[in-house]
Short mmCIF file of C-alpha atoms and ligand atoms in Angstrom, two decimals:
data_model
loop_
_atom_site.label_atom_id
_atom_site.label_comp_id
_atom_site.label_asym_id
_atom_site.label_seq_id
_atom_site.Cartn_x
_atom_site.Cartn_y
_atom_site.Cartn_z
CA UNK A 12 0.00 0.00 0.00
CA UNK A 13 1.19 3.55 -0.96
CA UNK A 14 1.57 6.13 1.89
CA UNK A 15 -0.75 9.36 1.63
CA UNK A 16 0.90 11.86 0.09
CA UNK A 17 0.37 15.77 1.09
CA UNK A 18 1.98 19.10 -0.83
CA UNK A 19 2.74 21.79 1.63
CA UNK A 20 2.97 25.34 0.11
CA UNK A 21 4.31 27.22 3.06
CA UNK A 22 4.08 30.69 0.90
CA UNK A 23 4.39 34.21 2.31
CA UNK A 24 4.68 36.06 5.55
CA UNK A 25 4.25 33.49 8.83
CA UNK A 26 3.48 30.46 6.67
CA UNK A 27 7.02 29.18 5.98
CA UNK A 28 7.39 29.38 10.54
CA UNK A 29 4.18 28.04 11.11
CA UNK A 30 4.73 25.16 8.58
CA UNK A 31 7.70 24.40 10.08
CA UNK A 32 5.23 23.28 13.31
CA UNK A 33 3.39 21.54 11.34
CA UNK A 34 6.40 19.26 10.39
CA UNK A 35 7.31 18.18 13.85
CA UNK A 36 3.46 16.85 13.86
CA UNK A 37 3.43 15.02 10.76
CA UNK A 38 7.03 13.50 11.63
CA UNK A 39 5.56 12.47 15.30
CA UNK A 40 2.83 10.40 13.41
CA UNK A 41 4.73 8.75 11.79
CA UNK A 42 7.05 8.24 14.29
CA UNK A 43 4.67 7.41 16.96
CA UNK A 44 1.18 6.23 15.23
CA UNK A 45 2.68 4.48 11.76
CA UNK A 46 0.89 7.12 10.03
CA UNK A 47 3.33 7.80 7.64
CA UNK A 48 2.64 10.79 5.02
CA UNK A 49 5.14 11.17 1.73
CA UNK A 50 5.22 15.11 1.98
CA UNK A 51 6.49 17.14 -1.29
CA UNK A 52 6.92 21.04 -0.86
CA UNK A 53 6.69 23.75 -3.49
CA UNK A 54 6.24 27.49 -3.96
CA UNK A 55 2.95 29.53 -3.67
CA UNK A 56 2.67 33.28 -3.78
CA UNK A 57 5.39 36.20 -3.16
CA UNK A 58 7.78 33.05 -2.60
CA UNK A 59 7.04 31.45 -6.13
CA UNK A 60 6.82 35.04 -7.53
CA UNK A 61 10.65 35.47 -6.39
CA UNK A 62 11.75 32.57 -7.70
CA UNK A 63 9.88 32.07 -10.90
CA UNK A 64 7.82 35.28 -11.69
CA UNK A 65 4.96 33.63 -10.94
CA UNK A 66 3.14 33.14 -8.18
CA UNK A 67 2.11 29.54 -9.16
CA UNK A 68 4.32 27.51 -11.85
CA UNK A 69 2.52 24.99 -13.79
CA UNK A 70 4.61 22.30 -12.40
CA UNK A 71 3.35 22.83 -8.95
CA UNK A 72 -0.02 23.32 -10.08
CA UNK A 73 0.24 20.09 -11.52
CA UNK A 74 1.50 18.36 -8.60
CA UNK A 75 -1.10 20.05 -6.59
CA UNK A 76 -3.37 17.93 -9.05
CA UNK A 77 -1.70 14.61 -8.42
CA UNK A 78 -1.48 14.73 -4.11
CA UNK A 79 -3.94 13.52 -1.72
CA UNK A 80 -3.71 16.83 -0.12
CA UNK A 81 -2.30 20.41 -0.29
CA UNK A 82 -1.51 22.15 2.92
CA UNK A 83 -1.14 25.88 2.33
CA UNK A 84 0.43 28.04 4.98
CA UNK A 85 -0.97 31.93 3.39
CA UNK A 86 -0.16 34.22 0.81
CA UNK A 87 0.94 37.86 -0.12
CA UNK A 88 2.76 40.79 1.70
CA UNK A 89 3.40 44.54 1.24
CA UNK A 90 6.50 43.67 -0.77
CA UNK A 91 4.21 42.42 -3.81
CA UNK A 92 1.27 45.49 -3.50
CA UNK A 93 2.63 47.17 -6.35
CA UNK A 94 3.06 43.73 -8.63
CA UNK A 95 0.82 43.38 -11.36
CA UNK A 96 -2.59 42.36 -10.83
CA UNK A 97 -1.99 38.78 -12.97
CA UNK A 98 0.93 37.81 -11.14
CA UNK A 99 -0.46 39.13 -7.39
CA UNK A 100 1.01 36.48 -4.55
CA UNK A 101 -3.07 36.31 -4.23
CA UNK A 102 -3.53 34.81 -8.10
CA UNK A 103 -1.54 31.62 -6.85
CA UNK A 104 -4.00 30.91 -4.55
CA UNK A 105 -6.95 31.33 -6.60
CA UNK A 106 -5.86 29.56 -9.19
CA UNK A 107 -5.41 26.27 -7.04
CA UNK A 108 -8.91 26.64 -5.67
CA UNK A 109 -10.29 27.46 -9.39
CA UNK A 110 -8.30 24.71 -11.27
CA UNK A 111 -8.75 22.25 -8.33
CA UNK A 112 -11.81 23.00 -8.72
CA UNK A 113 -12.56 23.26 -4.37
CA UNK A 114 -15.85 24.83 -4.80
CA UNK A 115 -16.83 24.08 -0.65
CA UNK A 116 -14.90 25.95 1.55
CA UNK A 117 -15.50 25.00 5.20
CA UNK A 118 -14.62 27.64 7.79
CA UNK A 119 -15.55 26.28 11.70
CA UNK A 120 -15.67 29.42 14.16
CA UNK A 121 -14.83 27.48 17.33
CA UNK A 122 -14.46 28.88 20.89
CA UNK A 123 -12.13 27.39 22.39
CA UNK A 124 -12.80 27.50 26.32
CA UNK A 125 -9.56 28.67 27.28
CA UNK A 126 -9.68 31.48 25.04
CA UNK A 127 -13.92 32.89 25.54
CA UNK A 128 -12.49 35.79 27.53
CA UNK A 129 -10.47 36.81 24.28
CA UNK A 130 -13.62 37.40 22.58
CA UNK A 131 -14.74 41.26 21.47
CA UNK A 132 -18.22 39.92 23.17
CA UNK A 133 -19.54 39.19 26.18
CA UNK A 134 -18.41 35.66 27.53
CA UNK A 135 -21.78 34.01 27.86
CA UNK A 136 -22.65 34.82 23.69
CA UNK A 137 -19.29 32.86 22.85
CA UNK A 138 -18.49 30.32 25.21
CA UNK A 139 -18.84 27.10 23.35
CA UNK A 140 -20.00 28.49 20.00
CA UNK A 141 -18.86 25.92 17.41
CA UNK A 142 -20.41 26.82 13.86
CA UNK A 143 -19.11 26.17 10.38
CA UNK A 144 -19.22 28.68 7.49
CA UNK A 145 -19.73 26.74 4.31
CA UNK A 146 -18.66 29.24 1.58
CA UNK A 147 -18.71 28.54 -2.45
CA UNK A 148 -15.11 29.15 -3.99
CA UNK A 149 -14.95 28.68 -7.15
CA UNK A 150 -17.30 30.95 -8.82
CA UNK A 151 -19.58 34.35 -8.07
CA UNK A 152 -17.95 37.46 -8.52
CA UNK A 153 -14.40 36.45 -7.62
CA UNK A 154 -14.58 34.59 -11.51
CA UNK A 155 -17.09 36.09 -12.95
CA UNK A 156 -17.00 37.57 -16.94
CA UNK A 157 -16.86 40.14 -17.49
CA UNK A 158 -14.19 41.68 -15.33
CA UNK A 159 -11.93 44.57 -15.77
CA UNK A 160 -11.71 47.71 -15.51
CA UNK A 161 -12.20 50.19 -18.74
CA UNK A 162 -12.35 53.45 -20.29
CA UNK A 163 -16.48 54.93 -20.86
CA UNK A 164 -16.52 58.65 -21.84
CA UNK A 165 -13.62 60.09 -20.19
CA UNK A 166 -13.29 58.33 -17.13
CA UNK A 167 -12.15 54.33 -15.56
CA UNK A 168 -14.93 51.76 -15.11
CA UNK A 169 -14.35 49.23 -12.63
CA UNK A 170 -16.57 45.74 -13.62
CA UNK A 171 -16.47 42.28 -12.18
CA UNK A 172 -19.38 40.03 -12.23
CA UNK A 173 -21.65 37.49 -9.97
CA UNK A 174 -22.93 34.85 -11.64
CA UNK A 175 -23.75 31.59 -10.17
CA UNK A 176 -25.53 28.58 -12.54
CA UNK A 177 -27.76 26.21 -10.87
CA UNK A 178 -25.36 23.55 -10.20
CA UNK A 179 -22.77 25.87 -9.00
CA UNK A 180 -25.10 26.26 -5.87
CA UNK A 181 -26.49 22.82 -5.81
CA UNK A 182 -23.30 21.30 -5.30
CA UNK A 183 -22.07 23.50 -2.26
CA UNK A 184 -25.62 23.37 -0.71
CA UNK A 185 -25.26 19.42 -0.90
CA UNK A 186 -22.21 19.58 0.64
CA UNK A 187 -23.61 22.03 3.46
CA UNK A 188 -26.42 19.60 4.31
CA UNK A 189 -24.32 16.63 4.25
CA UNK A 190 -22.32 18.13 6.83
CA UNK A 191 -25.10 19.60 8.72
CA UNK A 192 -25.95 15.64 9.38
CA UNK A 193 -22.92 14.86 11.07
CA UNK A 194 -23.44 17.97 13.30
CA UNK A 195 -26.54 20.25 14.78
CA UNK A 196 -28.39 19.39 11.21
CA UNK A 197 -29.27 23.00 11.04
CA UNK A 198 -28.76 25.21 7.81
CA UNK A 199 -28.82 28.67 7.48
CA UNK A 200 -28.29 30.18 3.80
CA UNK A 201 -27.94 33.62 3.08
CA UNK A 202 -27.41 35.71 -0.01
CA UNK A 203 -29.40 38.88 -0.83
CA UNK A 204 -32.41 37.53 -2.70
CA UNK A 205 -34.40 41.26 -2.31
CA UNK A 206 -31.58 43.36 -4.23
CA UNK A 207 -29.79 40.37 -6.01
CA UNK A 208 -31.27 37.95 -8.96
CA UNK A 209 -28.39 35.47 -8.30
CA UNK A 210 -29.83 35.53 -4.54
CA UNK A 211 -33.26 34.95 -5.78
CA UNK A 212 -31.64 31.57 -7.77
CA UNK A 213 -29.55 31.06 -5.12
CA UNK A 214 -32.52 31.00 -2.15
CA UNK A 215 -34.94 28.75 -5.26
CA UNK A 216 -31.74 25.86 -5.63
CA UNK A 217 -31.05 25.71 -1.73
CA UNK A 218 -35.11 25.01 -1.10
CA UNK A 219 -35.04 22.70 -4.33
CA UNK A 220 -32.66 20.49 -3.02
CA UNK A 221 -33.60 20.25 0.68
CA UNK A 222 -36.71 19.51 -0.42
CA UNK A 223 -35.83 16.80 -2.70
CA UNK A 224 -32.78 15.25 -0.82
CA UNK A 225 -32.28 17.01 2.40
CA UNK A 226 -35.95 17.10 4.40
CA UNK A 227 -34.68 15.93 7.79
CA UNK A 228 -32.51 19.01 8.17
CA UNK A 229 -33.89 22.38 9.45
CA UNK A 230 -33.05 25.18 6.46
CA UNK A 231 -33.49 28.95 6.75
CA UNK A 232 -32.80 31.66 4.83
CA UNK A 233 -31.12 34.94 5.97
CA UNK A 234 -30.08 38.21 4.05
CA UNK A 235 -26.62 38.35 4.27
CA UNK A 236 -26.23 41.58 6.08
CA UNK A 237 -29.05 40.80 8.69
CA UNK A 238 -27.04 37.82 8.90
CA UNK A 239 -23.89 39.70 9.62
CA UNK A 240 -26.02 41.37 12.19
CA UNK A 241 -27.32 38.00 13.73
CA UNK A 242 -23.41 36.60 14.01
CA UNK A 243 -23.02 39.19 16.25
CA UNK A 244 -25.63 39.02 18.19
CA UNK A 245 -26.32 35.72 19.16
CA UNK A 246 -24.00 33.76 16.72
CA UNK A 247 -24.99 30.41 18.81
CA UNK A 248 -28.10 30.54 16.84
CA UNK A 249 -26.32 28.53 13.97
CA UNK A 250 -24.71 25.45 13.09
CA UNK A 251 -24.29 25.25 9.14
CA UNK A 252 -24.29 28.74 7.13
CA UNK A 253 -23.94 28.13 3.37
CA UNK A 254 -23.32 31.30 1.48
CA UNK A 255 -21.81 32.41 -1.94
CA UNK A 256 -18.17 33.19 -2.38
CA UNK A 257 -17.31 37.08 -1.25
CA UNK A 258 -20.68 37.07 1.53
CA UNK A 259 -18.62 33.85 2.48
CA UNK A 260 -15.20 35.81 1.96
CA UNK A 261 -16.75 38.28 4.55
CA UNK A 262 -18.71 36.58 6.99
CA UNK A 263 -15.95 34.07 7.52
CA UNK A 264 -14.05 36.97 9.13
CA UNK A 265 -16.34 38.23 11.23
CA UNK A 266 -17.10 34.81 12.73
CA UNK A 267 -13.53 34.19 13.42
CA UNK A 268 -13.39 37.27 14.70
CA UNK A 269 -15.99 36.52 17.15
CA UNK A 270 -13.93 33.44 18.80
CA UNK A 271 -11.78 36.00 19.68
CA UNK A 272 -8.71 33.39 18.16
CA UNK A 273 -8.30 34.67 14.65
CA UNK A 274 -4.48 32.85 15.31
CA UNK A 275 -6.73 29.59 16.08
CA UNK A 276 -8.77 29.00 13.07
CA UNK A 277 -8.20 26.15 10.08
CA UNK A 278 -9.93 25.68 6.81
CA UNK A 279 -10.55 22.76 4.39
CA UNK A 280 -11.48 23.51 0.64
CA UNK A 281 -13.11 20.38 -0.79
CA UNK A 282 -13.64 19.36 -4.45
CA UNK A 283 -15.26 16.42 -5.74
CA UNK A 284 -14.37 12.85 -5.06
CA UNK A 285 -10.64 11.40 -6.17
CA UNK A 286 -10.06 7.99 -7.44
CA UNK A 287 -9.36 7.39 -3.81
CA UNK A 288 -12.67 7.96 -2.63
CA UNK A 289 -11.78 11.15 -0.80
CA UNK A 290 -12.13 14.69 -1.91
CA UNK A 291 -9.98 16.70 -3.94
CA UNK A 292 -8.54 19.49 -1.14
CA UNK A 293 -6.60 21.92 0.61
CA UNK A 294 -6.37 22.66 3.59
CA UNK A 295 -5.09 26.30 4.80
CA UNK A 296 -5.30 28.16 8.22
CA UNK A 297 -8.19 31.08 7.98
CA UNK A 298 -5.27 33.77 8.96
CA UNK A 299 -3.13 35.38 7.04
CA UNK A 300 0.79 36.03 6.09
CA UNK A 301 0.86 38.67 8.85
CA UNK A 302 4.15 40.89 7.42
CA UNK A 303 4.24 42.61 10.32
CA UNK A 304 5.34 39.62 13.09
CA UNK A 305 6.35 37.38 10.24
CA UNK A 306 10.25 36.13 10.80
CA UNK A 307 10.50 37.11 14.46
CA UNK A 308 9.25 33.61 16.31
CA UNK A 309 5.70 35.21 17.66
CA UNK A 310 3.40 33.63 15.11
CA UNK A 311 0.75 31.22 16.38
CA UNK A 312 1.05 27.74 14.85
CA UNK A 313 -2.00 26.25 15.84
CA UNK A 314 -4.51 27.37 13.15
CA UNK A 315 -2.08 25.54 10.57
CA UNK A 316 -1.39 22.28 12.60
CA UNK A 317 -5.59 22.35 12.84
CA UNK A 318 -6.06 22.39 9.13
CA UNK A 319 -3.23 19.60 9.11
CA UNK A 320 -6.14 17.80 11.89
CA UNK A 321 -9.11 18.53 8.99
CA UNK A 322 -6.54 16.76 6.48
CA UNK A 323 -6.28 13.86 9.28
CA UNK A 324 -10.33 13.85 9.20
CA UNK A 325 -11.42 14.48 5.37
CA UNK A 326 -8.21 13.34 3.43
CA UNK A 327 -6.59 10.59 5.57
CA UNK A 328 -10.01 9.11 6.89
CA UNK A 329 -7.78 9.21 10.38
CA UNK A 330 -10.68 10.69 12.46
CA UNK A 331 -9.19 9.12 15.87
CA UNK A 332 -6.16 10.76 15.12
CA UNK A 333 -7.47 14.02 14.37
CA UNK A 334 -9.48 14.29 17.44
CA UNK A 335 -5.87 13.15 18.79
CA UNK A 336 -3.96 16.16 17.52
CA UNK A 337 -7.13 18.78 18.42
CA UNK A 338 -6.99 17.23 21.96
CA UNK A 339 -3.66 18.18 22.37
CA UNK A 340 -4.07 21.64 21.47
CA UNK A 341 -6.74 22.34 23.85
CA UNK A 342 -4.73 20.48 26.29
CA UNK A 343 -1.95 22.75 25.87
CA UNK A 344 -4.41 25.90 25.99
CA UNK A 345 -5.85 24.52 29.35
CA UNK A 346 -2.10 24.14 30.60
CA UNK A 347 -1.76 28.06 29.66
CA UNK A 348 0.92 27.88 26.75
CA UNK A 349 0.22 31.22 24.63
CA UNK A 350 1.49 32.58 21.85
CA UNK A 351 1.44 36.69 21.74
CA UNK A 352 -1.94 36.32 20.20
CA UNK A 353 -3.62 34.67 23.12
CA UNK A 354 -2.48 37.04 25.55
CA UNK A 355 -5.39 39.33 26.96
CA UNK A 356 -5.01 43.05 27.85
CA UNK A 357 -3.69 41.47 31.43
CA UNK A 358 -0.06 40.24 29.37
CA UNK A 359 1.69 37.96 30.18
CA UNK A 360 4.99 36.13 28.75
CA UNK A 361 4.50 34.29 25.58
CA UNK A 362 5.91 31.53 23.82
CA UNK A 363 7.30 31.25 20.72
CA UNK A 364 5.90 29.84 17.67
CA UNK A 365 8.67 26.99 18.04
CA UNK A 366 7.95 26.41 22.00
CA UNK A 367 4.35 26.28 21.28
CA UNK A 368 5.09 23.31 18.70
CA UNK A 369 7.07 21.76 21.16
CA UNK A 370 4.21 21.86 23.91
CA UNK A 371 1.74 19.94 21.35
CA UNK A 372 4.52 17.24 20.76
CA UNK A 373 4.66 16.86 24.25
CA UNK A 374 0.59 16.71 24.67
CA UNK A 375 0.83 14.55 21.99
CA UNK A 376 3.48 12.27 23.89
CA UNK A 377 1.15 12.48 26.81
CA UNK A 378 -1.65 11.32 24.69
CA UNK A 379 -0.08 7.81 24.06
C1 IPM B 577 -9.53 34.27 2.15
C2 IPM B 577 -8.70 35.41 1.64
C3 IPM B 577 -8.60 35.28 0.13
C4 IPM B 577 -9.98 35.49 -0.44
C5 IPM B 577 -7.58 36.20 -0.54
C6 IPM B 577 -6.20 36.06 0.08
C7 IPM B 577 -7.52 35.97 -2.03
O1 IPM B 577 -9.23 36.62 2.06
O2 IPM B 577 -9.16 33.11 1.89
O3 IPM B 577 -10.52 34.53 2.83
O4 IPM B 577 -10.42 36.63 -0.65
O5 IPM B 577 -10.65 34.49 -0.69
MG1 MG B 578 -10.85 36.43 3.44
#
């Protein structure tokens, strides 16, 4: 039998020091659990852009293709503002979603109990929240034609369009309830049916297929900005939101935001089904390069060695050991390691991103 194979594009910023955590993990199952994963690393972003002049090669792209999994670390940096739109650290990235086609993105906003006195809100609205953004990401107005922006009269004319086709939102809303099974088998779907015709298909498709394959799970529908205003406000009222690609974009950031652990946070982007069985993905922490701690030690680690747990769960079919590695972490949270991110207005000394590492090893260790 073949070992699982995973590509890690550390990228730009805090992704090559986080990664770097991430290794000690994946060397520690195999080490200690026989899991043994053949990793391959490449370029993404500002870091392929240096190398090649382009912030995704067709090589890598292609190898991204072949893996059982990519593991991203995050993209882009003040360095590459003034690049050229086409070869923007940010065009690597969307190209691997786009030709991967990883049209589900899953986003959990999870308090983690240590951490509910982090949160911008009161204690009692976040402690315990645990809801998952399901976001579309391969289409809407991130890829929508036409784009551009053009000369009308005498001035510039900025155009991008959102346009979604039936089975665009079929697909992600299948995914959404499938998960919505295996969890609080509640789905909320938002878009902006009253200003939007692609909301008005949008809200039609979601109903059409709960109806036909999805009755056993509750469905409602939400604006998207009353449903901004809802996150805040009692966010514990969800379990599954499915929503197009930039509502998704934003909504994703203000639910992280809520768990008051932005540092904390993976993702999993999910295509359809491989030869293997298991879905075409990649799986990236929600934060990103952070230029301005990046290099110095402080960066949290855990949101990437989390989205290395969602591989464990949706690539590797290693559930056990996922809830093995996500153990640990709270473990170590509970035990008070904390990276400068998890340290409240009281301070505090912090780790570094290397000593918190370290401390999940050990939990891990402890685990056996
Ligand atoms: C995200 C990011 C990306 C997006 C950027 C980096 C292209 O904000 O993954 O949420 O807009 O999708
Ligand atoms: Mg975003």
């Amino acid at each position: 039998m073949t070992n699982p194979s995973l590509l890690i594009l550390p990228g730009d910023g805090i992704g090559p020091e986080v990664m770097a955590e991430v290794r000690k993990v994946i060397d520690w199952f195999g080490a200690k659990r026989d899991l043994t994963i053949d990793v391959q690393e490449g370029l993404v972003g500002g870091a392929s852009y240096d190398a090649h002049g382009t912030p995704l090669t067709d090589e890598t792209m292609e190898l991204a293709q072949s893996v059982d999994a990519v593991l991203l670390g995050a993209v882009g940096g003040p360095k590459y503002d003034n690049l050229d739109f086409s070869v923007k650290p940010e065009r690597g990235l969307l190209r691997l979603r786009k030709e991967m086609d990883l049209y589900s993105n899953l986003r959990p906003a999870q308090c983690f109990d240590a951490l509910a006195d982090f949160s911008s809100l009161k204690k009692d609205v976040v402690a315990g929240l645990d809801i998952m953004i399901v976001r579309e990401l391969t289409s809407g107005i991130y890829f929508g034609e036409p784009r551009g922006i053009i000369e009308e009269g005498n001035e510039r004319v900025g155009i991008n369009t959102q346009r979604y086709t039936e089975s665009e939102i079929a697909r992600v809303a299948r995914s959404a309830f499938e998960l919505a099974r295996k969890r609080g088998n509640k789905v909320c779907s938002m878009e902006k049916a009253n200003v939007m015709e692609s909301g008005i298909l949008w809200r039609d498709v979601v109903t059409e297929v709960h109806q036909a394959e999805y009755p056993d799970v509750e469905l409602s529908h939400m604006y998207a900005d009353a449903g901004a205003m809802q996150l805040c406000r009692w966010p514990k009222q969800f379990d599954v939101i499915v929503t197009d690609n930039l509502f998704g974009d934003l909504l994703s950031d203000a639910a992280a935001m809520l768990t008051g652990s932005l540092g904390m946070l993976p993702s999993a982007s999910l295509g359809a089904p491989m030869a293997n069985g298991r879905p075409k993905a990649m799986y990236e922490p929600v934060h990103g390069s952070a230029p301005d701690i990046a290099g110095q030690g402080k960066a949290n680690p855990i949101a990437c060695i989390l989205s290395f747990a969602m591989a464990l769960r949706y690539s590797y079919d290693q559930g056990a050991e996922a809830d093995r590695l996500e153990a640990a972490i709270e473990t170590v949270l509970a035990q008070g390691a904390r990276t400068g991110d998890l340290l409240g207005p009281e301070g505090g000394t912090p780790i570094s991103t290397s000593e918190m590492g370290d401390a999940i090893i050990g939990a891990l260790d402890a685990s056996l």
